[in-house]
Protein backbone atom coordinates (compact mmCIF):
# COMPACT_ATOMS: atom_id res chain seq x y z
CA UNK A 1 19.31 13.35 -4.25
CA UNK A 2 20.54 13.46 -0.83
CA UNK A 3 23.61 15.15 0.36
CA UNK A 4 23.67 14.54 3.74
CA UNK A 5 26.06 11.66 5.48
CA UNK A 6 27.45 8.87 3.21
CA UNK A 7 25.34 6.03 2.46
CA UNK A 8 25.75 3.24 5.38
CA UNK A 9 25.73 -0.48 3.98
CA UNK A 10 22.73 -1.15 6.83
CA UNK A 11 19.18 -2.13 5.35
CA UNK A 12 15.95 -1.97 6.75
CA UNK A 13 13.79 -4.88 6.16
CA UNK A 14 9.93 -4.51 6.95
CA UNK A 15 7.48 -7.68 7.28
CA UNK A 16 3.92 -7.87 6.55
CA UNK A 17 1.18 -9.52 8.35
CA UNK A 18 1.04 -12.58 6.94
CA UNK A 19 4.91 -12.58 7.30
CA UNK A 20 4.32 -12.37 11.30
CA UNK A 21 0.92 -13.98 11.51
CA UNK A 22 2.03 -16.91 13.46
CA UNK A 23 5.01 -18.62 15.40
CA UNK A 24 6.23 -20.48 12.30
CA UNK A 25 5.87 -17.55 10.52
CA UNK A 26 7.49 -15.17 12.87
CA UNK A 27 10.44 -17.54 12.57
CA UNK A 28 10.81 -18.02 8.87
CA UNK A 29 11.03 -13.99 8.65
CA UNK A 30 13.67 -14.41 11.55
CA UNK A 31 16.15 -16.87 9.71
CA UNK A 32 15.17 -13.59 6.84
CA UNK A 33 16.62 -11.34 8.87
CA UNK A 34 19.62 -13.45 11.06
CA UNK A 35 20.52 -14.70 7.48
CA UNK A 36 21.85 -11.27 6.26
CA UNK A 37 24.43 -9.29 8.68
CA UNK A 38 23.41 -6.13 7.15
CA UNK A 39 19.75 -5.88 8.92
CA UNK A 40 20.00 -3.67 11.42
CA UNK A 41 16.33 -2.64 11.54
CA UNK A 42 13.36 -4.53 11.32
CA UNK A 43 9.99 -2.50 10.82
CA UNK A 44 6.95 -5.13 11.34
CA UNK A 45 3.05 -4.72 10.55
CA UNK A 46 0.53 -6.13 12.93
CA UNK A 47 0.17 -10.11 12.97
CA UNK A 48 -2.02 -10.76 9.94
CA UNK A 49 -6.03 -10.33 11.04
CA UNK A 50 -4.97 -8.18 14.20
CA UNK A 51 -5.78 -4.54 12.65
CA UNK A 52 -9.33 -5.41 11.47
CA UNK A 53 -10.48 -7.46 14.39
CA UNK A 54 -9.11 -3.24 15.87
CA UNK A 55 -10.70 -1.56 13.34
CA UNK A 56 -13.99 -3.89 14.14
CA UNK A 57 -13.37 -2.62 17.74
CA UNK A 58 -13.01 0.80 17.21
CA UNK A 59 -16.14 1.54 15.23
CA UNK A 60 -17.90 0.42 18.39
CA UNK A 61 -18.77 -3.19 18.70
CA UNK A 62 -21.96 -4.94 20.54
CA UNK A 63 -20.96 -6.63 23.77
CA UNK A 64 -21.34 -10.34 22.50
CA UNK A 65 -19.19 -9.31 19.27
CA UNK A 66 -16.92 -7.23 21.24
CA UNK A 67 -15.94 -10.33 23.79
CA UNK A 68 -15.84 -12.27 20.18
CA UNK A 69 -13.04 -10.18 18.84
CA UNK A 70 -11.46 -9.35 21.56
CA UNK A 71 -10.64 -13.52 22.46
CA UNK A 72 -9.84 -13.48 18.88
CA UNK A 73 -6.78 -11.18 19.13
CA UNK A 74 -6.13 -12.90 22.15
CA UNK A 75 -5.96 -16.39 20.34
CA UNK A 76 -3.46 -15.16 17.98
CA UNK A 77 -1.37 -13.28 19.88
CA UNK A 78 -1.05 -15.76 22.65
CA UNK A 79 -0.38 -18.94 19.67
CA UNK A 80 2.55 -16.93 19.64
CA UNK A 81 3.66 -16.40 23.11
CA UNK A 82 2.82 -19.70 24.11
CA UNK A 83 5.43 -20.90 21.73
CA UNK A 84 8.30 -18.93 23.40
CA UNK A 85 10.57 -20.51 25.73
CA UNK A 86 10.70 -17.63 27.62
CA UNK A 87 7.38 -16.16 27.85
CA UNK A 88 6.62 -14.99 31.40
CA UNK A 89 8.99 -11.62 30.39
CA UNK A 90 6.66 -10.48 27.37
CA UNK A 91 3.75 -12.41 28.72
CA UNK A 92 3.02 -9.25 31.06
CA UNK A 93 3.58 -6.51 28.35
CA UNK A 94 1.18 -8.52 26.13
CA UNK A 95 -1.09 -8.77 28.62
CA UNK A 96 -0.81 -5.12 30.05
CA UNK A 97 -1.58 -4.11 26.20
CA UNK A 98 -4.96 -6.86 26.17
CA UNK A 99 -6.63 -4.82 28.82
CA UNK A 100 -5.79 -1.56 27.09
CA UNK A 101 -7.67 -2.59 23.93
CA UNK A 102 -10.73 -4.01 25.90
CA UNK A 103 -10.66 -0.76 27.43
CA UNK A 104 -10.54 1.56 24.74
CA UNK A 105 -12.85 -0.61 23.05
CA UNK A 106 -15.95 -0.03 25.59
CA UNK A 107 -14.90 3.71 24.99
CA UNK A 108 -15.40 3.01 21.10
CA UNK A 109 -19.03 1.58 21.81
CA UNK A 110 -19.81 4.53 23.78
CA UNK A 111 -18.62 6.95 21.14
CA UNK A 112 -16.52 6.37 18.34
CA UNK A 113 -13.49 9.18 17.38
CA UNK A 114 -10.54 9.28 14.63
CA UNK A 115 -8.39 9.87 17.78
CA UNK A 116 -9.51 6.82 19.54
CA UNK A 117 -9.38 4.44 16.22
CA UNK A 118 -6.12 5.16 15.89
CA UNK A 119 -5.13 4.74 19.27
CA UNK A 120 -7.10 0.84 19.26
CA UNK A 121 -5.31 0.34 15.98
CA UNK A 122 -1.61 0.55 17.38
CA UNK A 123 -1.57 -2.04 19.39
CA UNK A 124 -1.65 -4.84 16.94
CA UNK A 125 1.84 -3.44 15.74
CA UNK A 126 2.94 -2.54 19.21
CA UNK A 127 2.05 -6.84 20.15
CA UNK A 128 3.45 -7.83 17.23
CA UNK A 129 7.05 -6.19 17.67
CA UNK A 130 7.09 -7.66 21.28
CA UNK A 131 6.50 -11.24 20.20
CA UNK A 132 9.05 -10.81 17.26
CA UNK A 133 11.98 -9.32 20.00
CA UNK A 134 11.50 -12.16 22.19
CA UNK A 135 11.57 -14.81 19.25
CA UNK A 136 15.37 -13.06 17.97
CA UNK A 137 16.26 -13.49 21.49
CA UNK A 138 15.12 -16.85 22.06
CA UNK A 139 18.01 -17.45 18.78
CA UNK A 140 20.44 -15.71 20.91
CA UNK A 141 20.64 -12.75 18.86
CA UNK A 142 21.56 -9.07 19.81
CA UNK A 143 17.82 -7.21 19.90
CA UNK A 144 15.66 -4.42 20.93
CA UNK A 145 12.62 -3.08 21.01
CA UNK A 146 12.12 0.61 19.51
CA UNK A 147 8.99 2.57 19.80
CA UNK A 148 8.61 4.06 16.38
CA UNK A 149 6.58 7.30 18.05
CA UNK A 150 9.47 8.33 19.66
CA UNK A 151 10.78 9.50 16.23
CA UNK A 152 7.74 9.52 13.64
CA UNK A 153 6.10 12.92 14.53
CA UNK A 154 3.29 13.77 12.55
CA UNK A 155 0.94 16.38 11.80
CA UNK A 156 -3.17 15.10 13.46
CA UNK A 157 -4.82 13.98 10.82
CA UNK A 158 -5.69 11.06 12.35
CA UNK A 159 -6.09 8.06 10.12
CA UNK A 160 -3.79 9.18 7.42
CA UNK A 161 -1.56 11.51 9.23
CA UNK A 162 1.56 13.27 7.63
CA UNK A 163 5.42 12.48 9.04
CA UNK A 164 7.18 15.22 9.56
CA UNK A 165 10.39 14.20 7.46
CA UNK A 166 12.84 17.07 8.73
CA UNK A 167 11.82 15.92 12.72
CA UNK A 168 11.99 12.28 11.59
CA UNK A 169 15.68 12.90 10.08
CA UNK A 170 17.17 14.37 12.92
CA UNK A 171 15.15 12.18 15.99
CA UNK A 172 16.25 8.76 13.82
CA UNK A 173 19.67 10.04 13.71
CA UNK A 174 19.81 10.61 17.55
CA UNK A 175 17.79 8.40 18.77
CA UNK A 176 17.96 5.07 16.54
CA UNK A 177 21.66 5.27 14.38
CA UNK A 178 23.58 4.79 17.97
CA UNK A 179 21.35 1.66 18.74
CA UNK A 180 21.88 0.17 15.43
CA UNK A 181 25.96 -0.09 15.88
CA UNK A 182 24.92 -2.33 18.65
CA UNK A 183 22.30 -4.38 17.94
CA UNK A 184 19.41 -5.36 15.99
CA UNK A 185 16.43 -2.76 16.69
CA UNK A 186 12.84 -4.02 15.76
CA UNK A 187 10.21 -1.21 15.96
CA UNK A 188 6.37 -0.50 14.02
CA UNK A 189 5.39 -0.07 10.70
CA UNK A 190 2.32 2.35 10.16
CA UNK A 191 2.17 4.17 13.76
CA UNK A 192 3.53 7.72 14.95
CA UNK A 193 2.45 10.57 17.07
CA UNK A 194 1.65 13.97 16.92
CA UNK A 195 2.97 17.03 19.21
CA UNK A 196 0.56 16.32 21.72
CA UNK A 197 1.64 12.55 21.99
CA UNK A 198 -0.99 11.19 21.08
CA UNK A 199 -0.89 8.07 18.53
CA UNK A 200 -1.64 8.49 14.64
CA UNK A 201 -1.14 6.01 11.81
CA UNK A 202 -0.27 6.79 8.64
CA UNK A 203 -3.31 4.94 6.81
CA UNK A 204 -2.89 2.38 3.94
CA UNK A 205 0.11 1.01 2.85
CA UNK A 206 1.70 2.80 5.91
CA UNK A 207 4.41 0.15 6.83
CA UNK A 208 5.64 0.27 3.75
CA UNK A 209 5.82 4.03 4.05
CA UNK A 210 7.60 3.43 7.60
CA UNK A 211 10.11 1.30 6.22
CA UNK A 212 11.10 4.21 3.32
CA UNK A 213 10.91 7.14 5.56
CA UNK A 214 13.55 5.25 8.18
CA UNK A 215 15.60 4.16 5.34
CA UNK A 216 15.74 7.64 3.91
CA UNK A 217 16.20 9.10 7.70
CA UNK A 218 19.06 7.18 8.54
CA UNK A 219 20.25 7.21 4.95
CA UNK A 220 20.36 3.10 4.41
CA UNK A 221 21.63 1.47 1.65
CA UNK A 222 18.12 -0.45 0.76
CA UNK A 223 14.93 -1.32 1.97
CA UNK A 224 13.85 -5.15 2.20
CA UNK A 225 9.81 -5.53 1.59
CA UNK A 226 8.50 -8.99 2.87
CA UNK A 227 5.48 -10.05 1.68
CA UNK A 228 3.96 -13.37 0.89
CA UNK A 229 4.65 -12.95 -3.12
CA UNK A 230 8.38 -13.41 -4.43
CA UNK A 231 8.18 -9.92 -5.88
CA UNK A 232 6.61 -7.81 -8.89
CA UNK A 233 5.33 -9.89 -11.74
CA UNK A 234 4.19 -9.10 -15.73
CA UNK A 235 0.49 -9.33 -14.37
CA UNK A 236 -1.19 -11.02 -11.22
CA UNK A 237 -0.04 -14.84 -11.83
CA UNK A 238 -3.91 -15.68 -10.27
CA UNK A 239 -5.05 -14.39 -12.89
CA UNK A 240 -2.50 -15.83 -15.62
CA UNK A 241 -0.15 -18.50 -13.89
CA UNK A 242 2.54 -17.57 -17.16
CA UNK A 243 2.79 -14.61 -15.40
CA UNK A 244 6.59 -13.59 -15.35
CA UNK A 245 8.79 -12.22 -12.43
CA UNK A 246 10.52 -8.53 -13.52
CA UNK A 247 13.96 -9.09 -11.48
CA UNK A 248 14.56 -5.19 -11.90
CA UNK A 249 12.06 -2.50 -12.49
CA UNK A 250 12.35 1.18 -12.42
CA UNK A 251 10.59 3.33 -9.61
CA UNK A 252 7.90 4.81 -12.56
CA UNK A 253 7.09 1.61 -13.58
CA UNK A 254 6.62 0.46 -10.22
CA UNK A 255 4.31 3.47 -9.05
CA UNK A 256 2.24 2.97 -12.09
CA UNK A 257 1.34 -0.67 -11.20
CA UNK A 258 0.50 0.22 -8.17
CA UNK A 259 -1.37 2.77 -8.93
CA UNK A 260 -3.38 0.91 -11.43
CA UNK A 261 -3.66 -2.04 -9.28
CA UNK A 262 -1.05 -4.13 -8.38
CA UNK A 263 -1.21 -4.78 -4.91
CA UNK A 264 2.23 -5.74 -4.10
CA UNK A 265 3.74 -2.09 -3.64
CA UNK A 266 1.66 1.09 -2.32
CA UNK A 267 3.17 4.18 -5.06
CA UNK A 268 3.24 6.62 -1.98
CA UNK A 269 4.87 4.51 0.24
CA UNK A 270 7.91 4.40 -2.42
CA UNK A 271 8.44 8.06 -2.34
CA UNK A 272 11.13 8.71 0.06
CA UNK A 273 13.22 5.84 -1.40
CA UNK A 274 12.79 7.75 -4.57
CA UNK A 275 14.32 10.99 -3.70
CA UNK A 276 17.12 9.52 -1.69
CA UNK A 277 17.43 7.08 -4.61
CA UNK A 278 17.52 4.06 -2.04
CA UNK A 279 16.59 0.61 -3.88
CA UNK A 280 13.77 -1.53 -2.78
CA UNK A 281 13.89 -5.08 -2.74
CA UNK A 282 10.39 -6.89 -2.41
CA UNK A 283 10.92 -10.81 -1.90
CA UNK A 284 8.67 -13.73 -0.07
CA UNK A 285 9.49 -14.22 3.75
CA UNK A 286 7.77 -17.80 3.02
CA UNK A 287 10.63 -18.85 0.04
CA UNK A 288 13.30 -16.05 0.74
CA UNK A 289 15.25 -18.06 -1.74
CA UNK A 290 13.13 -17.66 -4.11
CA UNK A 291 14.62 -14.24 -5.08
CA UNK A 292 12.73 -11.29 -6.25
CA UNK A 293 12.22 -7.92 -7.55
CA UNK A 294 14.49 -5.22 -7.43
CA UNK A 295 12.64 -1.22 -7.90
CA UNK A 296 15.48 1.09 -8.81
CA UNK A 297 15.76 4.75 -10.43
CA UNK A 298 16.82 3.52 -13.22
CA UNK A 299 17.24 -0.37 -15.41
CA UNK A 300 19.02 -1.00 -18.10
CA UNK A 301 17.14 -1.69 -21.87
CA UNK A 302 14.07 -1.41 -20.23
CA UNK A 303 11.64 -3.26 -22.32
CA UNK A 304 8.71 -1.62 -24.45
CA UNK A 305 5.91 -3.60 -22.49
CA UNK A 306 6.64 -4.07 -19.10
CA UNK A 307 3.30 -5.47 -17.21
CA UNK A 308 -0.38 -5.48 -17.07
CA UNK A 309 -2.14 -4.43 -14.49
CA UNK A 310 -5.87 -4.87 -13.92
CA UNK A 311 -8.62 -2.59 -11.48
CA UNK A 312 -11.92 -3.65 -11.27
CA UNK A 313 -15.28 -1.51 -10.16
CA UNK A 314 -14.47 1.45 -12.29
CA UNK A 315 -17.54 3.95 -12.89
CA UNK A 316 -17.61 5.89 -16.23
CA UNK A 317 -19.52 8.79 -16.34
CA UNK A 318 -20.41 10.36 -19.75
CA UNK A 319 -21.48 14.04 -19.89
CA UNK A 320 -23.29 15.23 -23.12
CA UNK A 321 -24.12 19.00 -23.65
CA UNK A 322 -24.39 20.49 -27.08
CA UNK A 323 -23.33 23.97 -25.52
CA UNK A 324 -19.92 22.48 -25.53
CA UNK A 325 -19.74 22.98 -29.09
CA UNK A 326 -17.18 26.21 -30.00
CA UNK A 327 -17.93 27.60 -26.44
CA UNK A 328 -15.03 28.26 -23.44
CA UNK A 329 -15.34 27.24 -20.16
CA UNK A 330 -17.54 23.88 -20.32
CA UNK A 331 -15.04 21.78 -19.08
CA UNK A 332 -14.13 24.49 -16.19
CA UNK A 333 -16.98 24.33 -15.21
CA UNK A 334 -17.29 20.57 -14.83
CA UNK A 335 -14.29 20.05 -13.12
CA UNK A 336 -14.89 22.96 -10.43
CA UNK A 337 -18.41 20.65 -9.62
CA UNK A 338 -16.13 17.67 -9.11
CA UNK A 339 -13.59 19.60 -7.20
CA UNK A 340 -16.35 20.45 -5.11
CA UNK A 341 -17.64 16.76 -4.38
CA UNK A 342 -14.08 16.10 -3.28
CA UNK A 343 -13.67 13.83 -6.39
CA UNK A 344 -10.45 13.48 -8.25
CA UNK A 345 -10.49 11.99 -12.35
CA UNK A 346 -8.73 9.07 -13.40
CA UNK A 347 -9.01 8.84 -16.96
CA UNK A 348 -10.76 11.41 -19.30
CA UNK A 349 -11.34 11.37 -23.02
CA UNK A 350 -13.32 14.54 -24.85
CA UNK A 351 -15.19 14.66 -28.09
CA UNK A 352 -17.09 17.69 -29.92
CA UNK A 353 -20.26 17.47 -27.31
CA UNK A 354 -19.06 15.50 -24.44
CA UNK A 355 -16.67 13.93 -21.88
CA UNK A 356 -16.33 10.87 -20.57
CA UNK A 357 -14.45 10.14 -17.56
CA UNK A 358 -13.74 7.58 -14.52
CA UNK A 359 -13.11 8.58 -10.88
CA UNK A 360 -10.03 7.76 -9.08
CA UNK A 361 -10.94 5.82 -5.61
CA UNK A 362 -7.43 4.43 -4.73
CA UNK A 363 -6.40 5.01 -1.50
CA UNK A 364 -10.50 5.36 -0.64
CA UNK A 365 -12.48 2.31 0.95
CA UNK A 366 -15.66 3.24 -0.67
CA UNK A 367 -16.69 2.48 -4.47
CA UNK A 368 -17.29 4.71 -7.40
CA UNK A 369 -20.73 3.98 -6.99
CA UNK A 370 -20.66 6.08 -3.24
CA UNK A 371 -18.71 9.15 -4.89
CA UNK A 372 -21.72 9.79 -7.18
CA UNK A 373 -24.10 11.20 -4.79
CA UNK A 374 -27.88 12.17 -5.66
CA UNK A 375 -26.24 16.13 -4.45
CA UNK A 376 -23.35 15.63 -7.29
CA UNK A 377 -25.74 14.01 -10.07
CA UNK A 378 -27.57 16.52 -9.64
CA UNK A 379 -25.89 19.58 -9.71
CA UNK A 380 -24.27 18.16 -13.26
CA UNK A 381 -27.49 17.43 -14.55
CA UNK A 382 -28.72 21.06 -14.29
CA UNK A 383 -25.09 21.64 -16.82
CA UNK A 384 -25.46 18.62 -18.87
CA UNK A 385 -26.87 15.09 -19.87
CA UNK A 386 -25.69 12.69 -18.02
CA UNK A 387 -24.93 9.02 -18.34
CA UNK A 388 -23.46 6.51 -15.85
CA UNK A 389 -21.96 2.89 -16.40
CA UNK A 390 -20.87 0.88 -13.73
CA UNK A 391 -18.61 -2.99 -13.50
CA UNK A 392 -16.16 -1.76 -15.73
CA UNK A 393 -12.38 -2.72 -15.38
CA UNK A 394 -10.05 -0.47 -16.06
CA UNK A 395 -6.58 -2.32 -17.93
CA UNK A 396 -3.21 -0.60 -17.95
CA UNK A 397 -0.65 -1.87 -19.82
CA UNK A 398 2.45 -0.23 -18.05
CA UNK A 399 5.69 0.28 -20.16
CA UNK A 400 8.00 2.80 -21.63
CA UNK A 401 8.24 5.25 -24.22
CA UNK A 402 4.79 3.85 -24.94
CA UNK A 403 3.73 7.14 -26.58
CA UNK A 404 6.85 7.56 -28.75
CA UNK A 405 7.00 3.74 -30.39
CA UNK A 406 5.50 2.68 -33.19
CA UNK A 407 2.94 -0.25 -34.21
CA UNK A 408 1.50 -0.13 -30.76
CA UNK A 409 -1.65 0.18 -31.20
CA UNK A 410 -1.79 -2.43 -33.78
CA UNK A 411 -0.23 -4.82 -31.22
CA UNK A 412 -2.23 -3.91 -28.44
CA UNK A 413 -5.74 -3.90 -30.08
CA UNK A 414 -5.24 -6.03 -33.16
CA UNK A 415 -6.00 -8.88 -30.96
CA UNK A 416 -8.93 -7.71 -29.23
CA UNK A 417 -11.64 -8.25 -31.58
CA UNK A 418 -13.74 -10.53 -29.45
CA UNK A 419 -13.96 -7.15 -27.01
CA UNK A 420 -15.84 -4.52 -26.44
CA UNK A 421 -13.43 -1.27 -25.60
CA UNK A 422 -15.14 1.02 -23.99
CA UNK A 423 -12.40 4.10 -23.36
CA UNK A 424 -8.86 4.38 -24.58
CA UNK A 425 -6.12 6.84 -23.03
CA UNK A 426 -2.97 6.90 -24.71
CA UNK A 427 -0.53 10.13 -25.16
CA UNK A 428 -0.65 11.47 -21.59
CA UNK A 429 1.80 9.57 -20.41
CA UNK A 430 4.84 7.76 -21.80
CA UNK A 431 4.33 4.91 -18.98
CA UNK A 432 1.07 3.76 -19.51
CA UNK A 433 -1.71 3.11 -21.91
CA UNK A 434 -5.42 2.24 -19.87
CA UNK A 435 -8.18 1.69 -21.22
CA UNK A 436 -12.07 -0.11 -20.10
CA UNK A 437 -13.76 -3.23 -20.93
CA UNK A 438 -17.11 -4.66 -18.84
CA UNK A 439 -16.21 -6.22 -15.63
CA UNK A 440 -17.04 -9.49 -16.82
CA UNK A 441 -14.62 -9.09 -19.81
CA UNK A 442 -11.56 -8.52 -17.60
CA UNK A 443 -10.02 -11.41 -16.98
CA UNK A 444 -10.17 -13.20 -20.19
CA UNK A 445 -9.12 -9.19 -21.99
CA UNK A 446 -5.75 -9.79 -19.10
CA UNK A 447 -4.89 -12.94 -20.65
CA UNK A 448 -4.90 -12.16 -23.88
CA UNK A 449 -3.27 -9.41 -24.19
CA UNK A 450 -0.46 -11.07 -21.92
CA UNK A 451 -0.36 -14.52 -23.83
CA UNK A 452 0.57 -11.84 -27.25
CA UNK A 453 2.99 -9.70 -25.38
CA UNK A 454 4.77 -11.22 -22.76
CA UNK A 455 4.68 -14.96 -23.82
């Protein structure tokens, strides 16, 4: 909990790129913000598309594709600014920032570097906060621009660098709390800089993360998340349109949709609202009236089964070794391997003579296919026999005091007969209860299970 300064009644309320993608929607999340007195600071992500046409950049485009994307941020940046009816002020910032990122984009095609991604990267956010200043202003409202790197120092891990939470507490409260008493301050999601200046981003989900950390730094009463989807629901309504709002969850619950799967909230990103026990609100910037989902440290009655949540391309590796039997050290052994691939386990069940486990890639772009190298097949092989099956989909059915009810099995799998289960974990945790089915099973394995216990 945090002791510091009572709790102000300001909240920080952070947009996503679809919620700033274009003029109309710039302006729907600015009747979001103008319609609630208590926003004093607005942390937006880069107008939706921006970042990969950057990251396209930055890995060191052809000439021909380069021009391509670079007209392409140009298009959407300036179907903004030609909208404003003031546009020669920002009109020259915007510009200024254009040449930057053809710039540093010829120095990507000559040779590529963390440093220099993350530098390219910035500027979407860095556009998109300019735009969004001048289209408050345009509604005669009170606001200014902040550059978020002026108080989100980091460490240089570039591409998924650390904030410095102690540095961020004390900058925010010098530096931002004054400007907030006098007007509304709009700054980036996802950017900082380390203690040579130069920029870093704080990898996936990192608005989000901005949004917390500023909330918890300045010690505001709740963070807003925009998105396009009215909030957290029992299980992705694409995939079953029954699919039920939860108008208050608890911060467990939360984290372990995400990270299972649901794409709504990143689990890290929640953290600092967590320990300063600072609610988070997640709503639709498109139907603001539409309500949505409240994540708290605690709810009241929560319910038994709380939501589903689905992740497809899981790899299951089964090791077999009859030295297992009555022997110590096997599984040591196995897991000091993995350590040394850099891979982390998911799930693992044991038997008598072998393991069988799935590898975690959230948070990684790359598949569980690319984590099992020829080096790491391999050197298991030489230990054991080993088997790998790939397309599975890994189903978590999130809730609470899972472990400690009864019948639950018998509800959860009494209706699965048509399936083949492939791995069960239940016990570890009182939260959730995964297991895998073949990819192609997934869907119709969602529904079910959701048309017995949540309809």
């Amino acid at each position: 909990m945090n002791q510091a300064a009572p709790q102000s009644s300001h909240v920080v309320a952070k947009f996503g790129g679809t919620s700033v993608a274009d003029f109309e929607a710039m302006n729907r999340s600015a009747d979001v913000v103008l319609g609630n007195p208590d926003v004093r600071l607005v942390v937006l992500s880069a107008s939706a598309g921006v970042t990969n046409l950057l990251v396209a950049l930055a890995a060191g485009s052809e000439s021909e594709q380069r021009s391509y994307q670079l007209d392409e941020i140009r298009r959407i940046q300036y179907a903004i600014l030609d909208r404003l009816d003031n546009p020669s002020v920002v009109r020259e910032e915007i510009d200024r920032m254009l040449e930057n990122i053809a710039m540093l984009s010829e120095a990507a095609a000559l040779a590529t570097s963390t440093a220099l991604t993350d530098e390219l990267v910035s500027h979407g956010e860095l556009m998109s906060t300019l735009l969004f200043v001048e289209i408050l202003r345009q509604r005669q409202a009170q606001a200014e621009w902040f550059d978020v790197r002026k108080v989100m120092h980091t460490d240089d891990h570039f591409g998924r660098a650390t904030p410095d939470g102690a540095v961020l507490k004390e900058l925010a409260q010098t530096l931002l709390q004054p400007r907030l008493q006098a007007s509304l301050v709009v700054t980036q999601g996802f950017i900082g800089s380390e203690a040579k200046g130069r920029t870093t981003t704080l990898g996936r989900g990192g608005s989000d993360y901005t949004a917390a950390l500023l909330g918890e730094a300045l010690n505001l009463s709740r963070v807003d998340i925009w998105t396009d989807v009215p909030g957290i629901y029992t299980t992705d309504p694409r995939v079953v349109p029954a699919a039920k709002r939860i108008d208050k969850i608890a911060f467990e619950e939360a984290a372990e949709m995400a990270t299972f799967g649901a794409k709504v909230l990143h689990p890290a990103t929640l953290l600092p609202a967590v320990r300063s026990d600072i609610p988070v609100f997640v709503g639709s910037s498109k139907d603001p009236a539409a309500g949505g989902t409240l994540v708290c440290n605690t709810t009241e009655n929560p319910p038994l089964f709380r939501a589903l949540a689905l992740r497809r391309k899981q790899t299951l590796l089964t090791l077999h070794s009859l030295n297992m039997l009555h022997t110590r050290g096997f599984l040591a052994e196995v897991f000091s391997i993995l350590a040394r691939h850099d891979i982390s386990v998911d799930l693992i069940t044991t038997s008598e003579v072998s393991i069988a486990l799935t590898m975690d890639t959230t948070g990684t772009t790359s598949s569980g296919r690319s984590l099992l190298t020829t080096a790491l097949l391999t050197e298991l092989s030489s230990l054991c026999r080993v088997e790998v099956e790939e397309d599975l989909a890994l189903i978590a059915l999130i809730g609470n005091k899972l472990s400690r009810a009864c019948g639950v099995g018998k509800e959860v799998f009494g209706v699965m007969d048509p399936f083949n289960i492939r791995m069960i974990c239940y016990g570890a945790s009182n939260y959730n209860l995964c297991f895998l089915v073949p990819g192609a099973d997934a869907e119709q394995v969602v529904r079910t299970l959701h048309r017995n216990l949540f309809e």
